[in-house]
Structures are given as C-alpha cells and as structure tokens.
Amino acid sequence: MSAQPELELQAERTSLSKEALKRSFLDNLFYIQGKFPALATRVDYYMALAYTVRDRMLQRWISTAAAYTAKGSRTVAYLSAEFLMGPHLGNNLLSLGIHDEVRQAIGELGLNFDELLAQEDEPGLGNGGLGRLAACYLDSLATLEIPALGYGIRYEFGIFQQEIAEGWQVERTDKWLRYGNPWEIARPEWVQQVKFGGRTEHSLDEHGRRSVRWLPGRIVNGVPYDTPILGYGNNTANTLRLWRAEAPEAFDVSTFNRGDYYGAVQQKITSENLSKILYPNDEQIQGKELRLEQQYFFVACSLQDMLRILKVQGIPLENFHRKFAVQLNDTHPAIAVAELMRLLVDEHGLRWSDAWSITRQTFAYTNHTLLPEALEQWPLALFGRVLPRHLEIVLEINARFLDEARLKFLGDEARIARLSLINEHGERYVRMANLACVGCHAINGVAELHSELLKQDVLRDFHALWPEKFSNKTNGITPRRWLMLANPRLSRLITSWIGPGWTRDLAQLRGLERVVDDPDFCSSWRDVKHSNKVAFARYVQQELGMTLDPHSMFDVLVKRIHEYKRQHLSILHVVALYLRLKDGRDADPVPRTFIYGGKAAPGYRMAKLMIKLINAVSSMINRDPATRERLRVVFVPNFSVRTGQRIYPCADLSEQVSTAGKEASGTGNMKFTLNGALTIGTLDGANIEIRAEVGAENFFLFGLSAAEVAALKAQGYSPAEVCRTQPQLQEVIDLIASGFFARGDSELFRPLLDSLLTHDPYLVLADFAAYADCQRVVAGAYADRDRWTRMSILNVARSGKFSADRAVREYLDDIWGAAPVPVRLISQDDIAGKLLQ
Ligand code: F58
C-alpha cells in the first residue's frame, strides 16, 4: 500500500519556502481561525502565523522524542515554580532560522509583521530573575542538545500587568490565555493524581515490614501541557511540561451521588484554584497554604511523570538517579525530597536506606537569595495538615540526619538546632532550605560572591558538614533572545565583522577586540546604538506621549522594585542633579534620560511608594523648562520580557546599584553588558565578575563592599549623621520632604524618608556620595565619545562568560552528568512507513 500522495501534502505543511509559508498561513486563517481577511482581526493573523510556525516545529519535536526514547538517555529535569519564557513567536522563528523569510512573506501578504508579533500575550509565568533564568537554561539545554524537561505550573494568570495611574502602580490580571495558546499541546492521557490532607495509617505487612497508607482528604488531577523548546540551529526540541490542576471527575460524582451537588461544585473550584495564579512576590511569601499546595502539586505530578517515563523506557526504579538529574530551582520544589522518598518507600516498597541513597543522588539545589527573610519556612501545623505523610517523612529524615550530624559536632547543640529541618524557636516551622541541603548531592549559589556568602553565612553549618557538596555556578543568559532577537542591528554588525560563530559560542565575541580601533567599525557601533535609542524614543512617544532625546545619555535601571535593589538611591541622585541644574552649579557635561521600569509586589508598600516617587520626580522635572533639555525621567510601565527586549539594546548606562551582599547574582546586568551598555555598579552579585571580565577601567564602581557593609552595621550606622555631614544630600531630602514633588503634600513620601533617616537598612545614604561622585565620572567618560565607544565595544567583546551556554555546561560537567544526544530528523515517510507496515 502506498501513501505517496498524502506524504507530499505533509511535506508541504512543513516546508520552509516562502510560498509554502504563505499558503500555510492562509490555510490556518481559514481552517483554524475560521476567518477570511475582511473579518480577521490582528489576533487571528497572529494565530494563523503561530500555527504556521508550530507545524514547522513539530517534526523536530517528534524526532527529538523518538531519539530520546530510543536511547533512554540521561535527562535533566529542571523543577521550577516559575518559567518566564517571554513571547514565543519571534524566538521560534529565530531558532528555525526563518525570521527573515517569514517577515517577507507576511509583508508580501500586505500585513505588518511587527504588528502581528505584538499580538502575542507573553506567558509571564514568573516574577523576575529566577523564572527568567529557568527560561534561559531551557534555551541553552536545547541548543546544547541535552535531553531535558522543564517542569512547572501552568498558571492561568501570570504576573500581573502593571499600569500607572497618577504615578501609582495599579495591578491588572494577566489573561494571557484568553485567545488560546497556540504553543502548547495538552496531554490529558498523561494526567497524574495528587493527594492532599487526610491522615496516614501505619501497619505491618505480611512480611512484618512497616507500611504506611496515606488516606487523603482530597485528590486533584494534574494535566500536563507541553510546549516545545527549540535549540538554536539544530534539530532539538525539548519540552517544557506545565501542570494544570483539574478536579477529578470520579471524585465529583461520588459527592454528587451523595446528593451534595453544591459541595461537588465547590470542590471542583477549590481544586482548580491550585494552578490559577502566580504569587506576585519576588522575595518573600509567608505561610500561604495555597502556595504550599501549588509547590507540592507540581512536584508530585513531575516525579510521577518521571516514574511513568522510567516505566515506558523499561528502566528499573533503582536506576531513577541514573536516568534523571533533578535540579531544584530554589526551595520552591524542595518538597520533592520528601515526595520521592514517599513514592519509593510507601508506593514502591523500597527500603528506606535504598530510597534515601537514590533520592540524594537525584537532586541538586540552587539557592537564589541572601536575604534571610526570604528563606522559605512552613508552619509545621499547616505543613502537617496539607501533607501529613510528608511531615512524618521530614521528621524521619531529620531524626536520622541529626543523629549523623551529632557524631560530627559533638556536644554542639546550638549548631544542631541550626541544622535541624525544624525551626523550634517559638512556633515550629519546616525549613525548606535545610530539607533541600540534606536531600541533595550538590548545592550551588549563582555568582562567586553569593556562593562564598552561602558558605560563610546562610548555609555555613551545612558547609561545615559537607564542604564537597558546595560549588558556584555563575548565572548566564541566552544570547539568542537577549542579543540576536532583541538587538538585530548589533547582531548583524557583530556578525559582519567576526562571523556568526558567536551565536553558539559567545566567547568568540573576543574577536571584536581586534577591531576596536577600526574607525569604520566604531562609527557603525555608535550608529547601531543611536538607531536603537531612536526606536525606543519612538516607542515611548507612542505609548506614553513623552518625547525623549536620543542624543542624551540613556541611563537605565530596570528590575523588580525592592529596597535592597535601591531604585531610591538612583532617584535621589536625579533630584540632586536637578538641584544642581537649577542653581547653575557645575552642571553635567551631558544631557541624560533616566529610564526606570519594574514591578512592585502588590503588598509591598515601600516598593510601591518608590514607584510613586520616581513618577512624581519624572512629572515635575520633565515639565520644568529650565531643565528639560538636560534632564528627563521616564518610568516605563509593565516591565516584562517583551519590554526588556526593547530597553536593554538602547541603554548607554546600566545601573546595578544593590547594597553589596544582597543581590545573589543579577542577570539584567549581563543583558545590558551584552548589548553594549557600561555599568555603574556596586561590588555585588555578578557585577564583580562582569567587572573582572571587562576590566576595571571599563566599569564604574562605587560604594561599600559586602565586608564594609557588614562592618558598618556592626559598628552602628547612623543615617541621620550621614545626612548632617552632606549638605547636598540634605537638600535633596528636604526638597522631597517639602512636598515639592507631591503638589505640596509633605506627608506622601514620609514613610520612605523616615525609613532612610532612621534605619536605612540598605545603606542608601551611606553610599550616596560615592554614587554621585561616580556618576560624575560617568558623565565625563560619556563626553569623550570615542573613549565611550571603545569601552562599550570592550564590554561586549568580554561578555562571553555570561552566556547561559557556559553556565549550563558547568552544571552538566559538575552536577548533571548528562551528554548531548544529537537528533536526526525523522521524515514524514519514516512515520508513515511505520504506520502503514
Ligand atoms: C533572583 N531571585 C535573585 N527570586 O534575586 C537574583 O539575584 C538572581 O540573579 C536571580 O534570582 C537568578 O538567579 C528571584 O528572582 C524570585 O523571584 C522568587 C520567586 C518566588 C518567591 C520568592 C522569590
């Protein structure tokens, strides 16, 4: 039997030729969207295009699945409560290498390609750095051809959309799924059940062995939704598997049968709430039951899914840790340690010691914070209510672990109390970082300083116990999205001078050092930055009705709003500049545009007040004719992956001004550097390594070091005293306190000023003078156009280390031990051949 005619049709469906792309696009408009041009909306066109691209991804996805299944290859499972993927369409076009063809094809159909790209609702399933890091690592894993699965939650509502009203942040729900999501495929056939609450029953089985049954109070189904993650320039398409909570049918019906219809409905709603919404806090979430349920939900689904895969591939349970390297992205999935023990011991009858050995060899844990208040703890009572069996397991792990620790730290009960998985001070808590440390074989920080501080401070007792578990893995970012896609002008320029090798081997950017003195190259470099600034100014004009001068220096601070990140340090300095301009005192030689962006956690009052302050300063200063030619301030609403892609390429100066010892790494700092911005920054997180790479002479350093911060605090720090000795700073504070930026309301910013003047926990005032001095040096450097260009080129040339490819390779070599599995494309004939055999 021959299937030839169908096969030809199939090939047409995945052809990359422009004509085929156009035909598919129109086909999809008719057959998927059910529209013809006169009625089609821009969203219809976007969808038609998305499905056109998806068809072309599926052959790789299927081929990849086939290659991995055939090989039974070692697989990285990246467990993360957040994946901040950003818009898919542009990135997928880039990975497929058809960006330009598709742009042309769409243009020839009389449509505007950029307008279609803009229709995509970006999946904002993360808060900030941590979620975005997970997305960058998936990109690199696929590009390096490593078998990998990202496991997380398919939140129905992602991070809120930020609007600014009267200068205040207003949150709007993120309805990213409202028109459907063309990039995912639901796999209801791989549904998993997750138990919650209830109680446990202990008994002896027929062999006299203890066995435990968990009788849950309720069960929730997890349905996986898979999204393909393409490698760049290869045939790999890995999977991001996100779980959606659903009420199990059978459970509803049983309640229904008992006549409790409303109860059944209620139960359905409660179950489905689990994956409704992402918690929008970027550092701390205290004791929210639903949050713990979310964590357990996706972890339980993911581990059971791994067991399913093991079974399909005929791999014995004892080899779990050989098949899977499971990375815990912070402690949000740390309950996995107890859950894997439960699955192995309770459900598969392994001995505790064997299960423990498998568990420890399976997991590795990445810490992302140095803020002590951000370390997750769950009230023991709540933990036991939601996960009664896991509490027993945690207590058992703890008892055995502390016995072992006591042998090492004879008589040091204070240390034992710090190591314990249970915090016994006052109300009892389960400490998730301790659970992660005990249940894994590798622990890492995300920048050198951070990893050192973990060893000395946050996790020092674990380091004393198991120094060999600790390592550093400095974060990285994907150059595909953050340079090629975000900054096509710079990418083209770089490629035209050093070739395209840098896209997969970022260290090759070093080649730019050879041409740093070429006047043509330097002038093109400047032109690119200028064009990016013009494009951004146009965007701001359109969106905010504000005019920016692309000849001014673009000084940018975008990231989550937090006191430790010190947006207020920067804005105080803007006010100082304003005062200097007004008085005609030594004005800066260059006009500046300060660009801010970032979301505040909805419940974080101080952060919201910081946004209000930035906007208040912006609206007063921008309208002052005496200064508006030299100083402008803009707050770009709704900072996201998409807006980031516009902002990083247009920056001249990147502000990385956190209090030293507080920012674990930062990754925005890397995005700016890669796009040719120079950094003004403290010795914090990865700034230190950026400075070491690009050279101290190409980096604007200021402020106290982490050690100095600690010393100053120990010695007793008085912010009011700092103010008294610095008249310029006092003037700034006085102007804000006067109500000048608040239509005369002298109360509005009082909480912020009071905090600075009485505690100043993040040493804003202590670092102010150094920051202002350093900004003066920056202005001088910018005034020397050629010198600045040279510094900008050298920053990019030396930023290769910050590729996520490098970071992922380090994880592979030191922790995951997985190897590339190149994928051979299976043709339609192969598949049809199998079917028709
Ligand atoms: C960030 N953490 C760090 N947490 O602050 C940043 O320095 C680092 O570069 C980045 O991780 C990647 O390593 C971070 O983004 C969160 O957003 C959590 C979300 C869930 C609640 C707790 C904070």
GROMACS .gro file of C-alpha atoms in nm, residues 442-721:
model
  280
  442ALA     CA    1   2.504   1.935   4.518
  443ILE     CA    2   2.432   2.287   4.639
  444ASN     CA    3   2.519   2.596   4.442
  445GLY     CA    4   2.498   2.971   4.452
  446VAL     CA    5   2.455   3.182   4.140
  447ALA     CA    6   2.762   3.408   4.147
  448GLU     CA    7   3.104   3.378   4.311
  449LEU     CA    8   3.034   3.623   4.592
  450HIS     CA    9   2.695   3.468   4.656
  451SER     CA   10   2.838   3.117   4.673
  452GLU     CA   11   3.104   3.238   4.916
  453LEU     CA   12   2.847   3.409   5.136
  454LEU     CA   13   2.635   3.094   5.136
  455LYS     CA   14   2.933   2.902   5.272
  456GLN     CA   15   3.024   3.165   5.530
  457ASP     CA   16   2.681   3.268   5.637
  458VAL     CA   17   2.342   3.145   5.518
  459LEU     CA   18   2.437   2.775   5.486
  460ARG     CA   19   2.759   2.771   5.691
  461ASP     CA   20   2.661   2.475   5.907
  462PHE     CA   21   2.586   2.262   5.603
  463HIS     CA   22   2.914   2.372   5.451
  464ALA     CA   23   3.097   2.264   5.767
  465LEU     CA   24   2.929   1.925   5.736
  466TRP     CA   25   2.960   1.865   5.363
  467PRO     CA   26   3.204   2.109   5.202
  468GLU     CA   27   3.225   1.883   4.895
  469LYS     CA   28   2.859   1.945   4.809
  470PHE     CA   29   2.911   2.317   4.752
  471SER     CA   30   3.001   2.490   4.429
  472ASN     CA   31   2.941   2.808   4.237
  473LYS     CA   32   2.755   2.834   3.909
  474THR     CA   33   2.755   3.192   3.796
  475ASN     CA   34   2.431   3.269   3.611
  476GLY     CA   35   2.417   3.322   3.239
  477ILE     CA   36   2.169   3.450   2.982
  478THR     CA   37   2.083   3.324   2.637
  479PRO     CA   38   2.249   3.531   2.365
  480ARG     CA   39   1.979   3.417   2.124
  481ARG     CA   40   1.693   3.607   2.283
  482TRP     CA   41   1.898   3.878   2.451
  483LEU     CA   42   2.120   3.976   2.162
  484MET     CA   43   2.011   3.820   1.831
  485LEU     CA   44   1.639   3.871   1.880
  486ALA     CA   45   1.642   4.184   2.095
  487ASN     CA   46   1.914   4.367   1.907
  488PRO     CA   47   1.921   4.261   1.541
  489ARG     CA   48   2.119   4.568   1.439
  490LEU     CA   49   2.405   4.494   1.675
  491SER     CA   50   2.391   4.124   1.590
  492ARG     CA   51   2.426   4.195   1.219
  493LEU     CA   52   2.714   4.433   1.282
  494ILE     CA   53   2.897   4.183   1.500
  495THR     CA   54   2.844   3.901   1.252
  496SER     CA   55   2.966   4.114   0.965
  497TRP     CA   56   3.296   4.171   1.146
  498ILE     CA   57   3.365   3.840   1.319
  499GLY     CA   58   3.129   3.593   1.155
  500PRO     CA   59   2.831   3.410   1.309
  501GLY     CA   60   3.021   3.171   1.541
  502TRP     CA   61   2.942   3.382   1.850
  503THR     CA   62   2.574   3.285   1.840
  504ARG     CA   63   2.660   2.938   1.971
  505ASP     CA   64   2.995   3.017   2.130
  506LEU     CA   65   2.972   3.356   2.293
  507ALA     CA   66   3.341   3.359   2.387
  508GLN     CA   67   3.406   3.434   2.020
  509LEU     CA   68   3.293   3.791   2.085
  510ARG     CA   69   3.656   3.836   2.191
  511GLY     CA   70   3.721   3.873   1.821
  512LEU     CA   71   3.579   4.224   1.848
  513GLU     CA   72   3.887   4.330   2.041
  514ARG     CA   73   4.083   4.302   1.721
  515VAL     CA   74   3.873   4.568   1.552
  516VAL     CA   75   3.816   4.800   1.845
  517ASP     CA   76   4.045   5.060   1.686
  518ASP     CA   77   3.888   5.045   1.341
  519PRO     CA   78   3.715   5.380   1.284
  520ASP     CA   79   3.453   5.234   1.049
  521PHE     CA   80   3.362   4.970   1.299
  522CYS     CA   81   3.342   5.223   1.582
  523SER     CA   82   3.124   5.455   1.386
  524SER     CA   83   2.888   5.171   1.288
  525TRP     CA   84   2.880   5.067   1.654
  526ARG     CA   85   2.767   5.417   1.751
  527ASP     CA   86   2.511   5.423   1.470
  528VAL     CA   87   2.358   5.100   1.595
  529LYS     CA   88   2.321   5.229   1.949
  530HIS     CA   89   2.178   5.552   1.819
  531SER     CA   90   1.924   5.374   1.599
  532ASN     CA   91   1.818   5.161   1.896
  533LYS     CA   92   1.770   5.476   2.102
  534VAL     CA   93   1.568   5.639   1.826
  535ALA     CA   94   1.349   5.329   1.806
  536PHE     CA   95   1.295   5.332   2.181
  537ALA     CA   96   1.217   5.704   2.181
  538ARG     CA   97   0.955   5.640   1.915
  539TYR     CA   98   0.802   5.367   2.129
  540VAL     CA   99   0.791   5.592   2.436
  541GLN     CA  100   0.636   5.868   2.229
  542GLN     CA  101   0.367   5.630   2.106
  543GLU     CA  102   0.295   5.461   2.435
  544LEU     CA  103   0.341   5.742   2.685
  545GLY     CA  104   0.326   6.054   2.472
  546MET     CA  105   0.663   6.159   2.608
  547THR     CA  106   0.948   6.293   2.398
  548LEU     CA  107   1.299   6.160   2.459
  549ASP     CA  108   1.619   6.297   2.311
  550PRO     CA  109   1.817   6.009   2.160
  551HIS     CA  110   2.132   6.222   2.179
  552SER     CA  111   2.113   6.227   2.557
  553MET     CA  112   2.273   5.951   2.763
  554PHE     CA  113   2.020   5.673   2.833
  555ASP     CA  114   2.079   5.581   3.196
  556VAL     CA  115   1.866   5.278   3.276
  557LEU     CA  116   1.751   5.097   3.588
  558VAL     CA  117   1.503   4.817   3.521
  559LYS     CA  118   1.431   4.524   3.753
  560ARG     CA  119   1.184   4.434   4.027
  561ILE     CA  120   1.134   4.723   4.267
  562HIS     CA  121   1.286   4.644   4.604
  563GLU     CA  122   1.458   4.840   4.875
  564TYR     CA  123   1.771   4.625   4.851
  565LYS     CA  124   1.795   4.699   4.479
  566ARG     CA  125   1.793   5.068   4.572
  567GLN     CA  126   1.597   5.241   4.300
  568HIS     CA  127   1.568   5.520   4.558
  569LEU     CA  128   1.945   5.572   4.555
  570SER     CA  129   1.922   5.646   4.186
  571ILE     CA  130   1.621   5.875   4.211
  572LEU     CA  131   1.773   6.073   4.499
  573HIS     CA  132   2.065   6.136   4.269
  574VAL     CA  133   1.831   6.255   3.993
  575VAL     CA  134   1.692   6.508   4.238
  576ALA     CA  135   2.047   6.614   4.324
  577LEU     CA  136   2.124   6.666   3.954
  578TYR     CA  137   1.805   6.866   3.918
  579LEU     CA  138   1.902   7.092   4.206
  580ARG     CA  139   2.246   7.141   4.057
  581LEU     CA  140   2.097   7.235   3.722
  582LYS     CA  141   1.852   7.475   3.882
  583ASP     CA  142   2.130   7.652   4.071
  584GLY     CA  143   2.355   7.659   3.767
  585ARG     CA  144   2.617   7.476   3.974
  586ASP     CA  145   2.870   7.262   3.783
  587ALA     CA  146   2.612   7.104   3.555
  588ASP     CA  147   2.691   6.769   3.395
  589PRO     CA  148   2.851   6.795   3.054
  590VAL     CA  149   2.591   6.561   2.901
  591PRO     CA  150   2.214   6.563   2.896
  592ARG     CA  151   2.060   6.250   3.045
  593THR     CA  152   1.749   6.047   3.019
  594PHE     CA  153   1.682   5.829   3.321
  595ILE     CA  154   1.475   5.526   3.234
  596TYR     CA  155   1.313   5.318   3.508
  597GLY     CA  156   1.095   5.012   3.499
  598GLY     CA  157   0.989   4.730   3.726
  599LYS     CA  158   0.701   4.583   3.919
  600ALA     CA  159   0.647   4.602   4.294
  601ALA     CA  160   0.491   4.316   4.486
  602PRO     CA  161   0.128   4.427   4.536
  603GLY     CA  162   0.159   4.411   4.913
  604TYR     CA  163   0.498   4.580   4.939
  605ARG     CA  164   0.408   4.935   5.038
  606MET     CA  165   0.756   5.080   5.036
  607ALA     CA  166   0.827   4.949   4.687
  608LYS     CA  167   0.503   5.099   4.562
  609LEU     CA  168   0.596   5.429   4.718
  610MET     CA  169   0.929   5.413   4.536
  611ILE     CA  170   0.741   5.384   4.206
  612LYS     CA  171   0.527   5.680   4.304
  613LEU     CA  172   0.840   5.880   4.388
  614ILE     CA  173   1.002   5.804   4.052
  615ASN     CA  174   0.687   5.910   3.872
  616ALA     CA  175   0.647   6.219   4.087
  617VAL     CA  176   1.004   6.327   4.017
  618SER     CA  177   0.951   6.249   3.650
  619SER     CA  178   0.642   6.460   3.615
  620MET     CA  179   0.787   6.764   3.795
  621ILE     CA  180   1.125   6.758   3.627
  622ASN     CA  181   1.004   6.683   3.276
  623ARG     CA  182   0.782   6.983   3.280
  624ASP     CA  183   1.043   7.231   3.405
  625PRO     CA  184   1.155   7.433   3.102
  626ALA     CA  185   1.475   7.529   3.282
  627THR     CA  186   1.600   7.171   3.290
  628ARG     CA  187   1.401   6.964   3.044
  629GLU     CA  188   1.663   6.989   2.772
  630ARG     CA  189   1.922   6.832   3.001
  631LEU     CA  190   1.734   6.601   3.231
  632ARG     CA  191   1.440   6.371   3.171
  633VAL     CA  192   1.296   6.087   3.369
  634VAL     CA  193   1.065   5.819   3.237
  635PHE     CA  194   0.906   5.523   3.410
  636VAL     CA  195   0.820   5.255   3.155
  637PRO     CA  196   0.513   5.065   3.277
  638ASN     CA  197   0.485   4.687   3.284
  639PHE     CA  198   0.849   4.584   3.263
  640SER     CA  199   0.847   4.233   3.117
  641VAL     CA  200   1.048   4.015   2.884
  642ARG     CA  201   0.898   4.198   2.588
  643THR     CA  202   0.973   4.549   2.716
  644GLY     CA  203   1.315   4.428   2.829
  645GLN     CA  204   1.390   4.332   2.470
  646ARG     CA  205   1.327   4.695   2.373
  647ILE     CA  206   1.511   4.851   2.665
  648TYR     CA  207   1.843   4.666   2.701
  649PRO     CA  208   1.958   4.746   2.345
  650CYS     CA  209   1.906   5.121   2.386
  651ALA     CA  210   2.092   5.166   2.715
  652ASP     CA  211   2.416   5.360   2.741
  653LEU     CA  212   2.447   5.310   3.114
  654SER     CA  213   2.325   5.015   3.322
  655GLU     CA  214   2.252   5.079   3.689
  656GLN     CA  215   2.333   4.783   3.914
  657VAL     CA  216   2.328   4.955   4.248
  658SER     CA  217   2.212   4.700   4.505
  659THR     CA  218   2.359   4.700   4.856
  660ALA     CA  219   2.670   4.483   4.840
  661GLY     CA  220   2.598   4.135   4.971
  662LYS     CA  221   2.227   4.140   4.888
  663GLU     CA  222   2.183   4.063   4.516
  664ALA     CA  223   2.259   3.696   4.467
  665SER     CA  224   2.371   3.747   4.108
  666GLY     CA  225   2.154   3.961   3.887
  667THR     CA  226   2.107   3.872   3.522
  668GLY     CA  227   1.982   4.207   3.390
  669ASN     CA  228   2.337   4.330   3.449
  670MET     CA  229   2.451   4.071   3.191
  671LYS     CA  230   2.180   4.166   2.939
  672PHE     CA  231   2.295   4.527   2.945
  673THR     CA  232   2.661   4.440   2.912
  674LEU     CA  233   2.595   4.211   2.618
  675ASN     CA  234   2.411   4.497   2.448
  676GLY     CA  235   2.694   4.744   2.486
  677ALA     CA  236   2.590   4.941   2.794
  678LEU     CA  237   2.853   5.031   3.053
  679THR     CA  238   2.775   4.956   3.415
  680ILE     CA  239   2.767   5.178   3.718
  681GLY     CA  240   2.757   4.927   3.998
  682THR     CA  241   2.848   4.803   4.341
  683LEU     CA  242   3.064   4.503   4.425
  684ASP     CA  243   2.759   4.278   4.441
  685GLY     CA  244   2.648   3.955   4.277
  686ALA     CA  245   2.776   3.901   3.927
  687ASN     CA  246   2.872   4.270   3.893
  688ILE     CA  247   3.203   4.166   4.043
  689GLU     CA  248   3.261   3.909   3.773
  690ILE     CA  249   3.143   4.143   3.498
  691ARG     CA  250   3.398   4.397   3.617
  692ALA     CA  251   3.670   4.133   3.631
  693GLU     CA  252   3.593   4.027   3.274
  694VAL     CA  253   3.553   4.366   3.109
  695GLY     CA  254   3.835   4.528   3.303
  696ALA     CA  255   3.812   4.768   3.597
  697GLU     CA  256   3.884   5.058   3.360
  698ASN     CA  257   3.565   4.978   3.165
  699PHE     CA  258   3.332   4.964   3.465
  700PHE     CA  259   3.213   5.239   3.701
  701LEU     CA  260   3.250   5.103   4.051
  702PHE     CA  261   3.123   5.272   4.363
  703GLY     CA  262   3.010   5.201   4.715
  704LEU     CA  263   3.077   4.987   5.016
  705SER     CA  264   3.183   4.627   4.972
  706ALA     CA  265   2.989   4.345   5.137
  707ALA     CA  266   3.251   4.328   5.413
  708GLU     CA  267   3.232   4.704   5.466
  709VAL     CA  268   2.855   4.691   5.480
  710ALA     CA  269   2.875   4.424   5.750
  711ALA     CA  270   3.139   4.618   5.942
  712LEU     CA  271   2.943   4.943   5.927
  713LYS     CA  272   2.632   4.772   6.054
  714ALA     CA  273   2.823   4.601   6.331
  715GLN     CA  274   2.979   4.926   6.439
  716GLY     CA  275   2.644   5.107   6.446
  717TYR     CA  276   2.529   5.306   6.148
  718SER     CA  277   2.357   5.640   6.176
  719PRO     CA  278   2.195   5.758   5.853
  720ALA     CA  279   2.092   6.089   6.010
  721GLU     CA  280   2.458   6.155   6.084
   0.00000   0.00000   0.00000
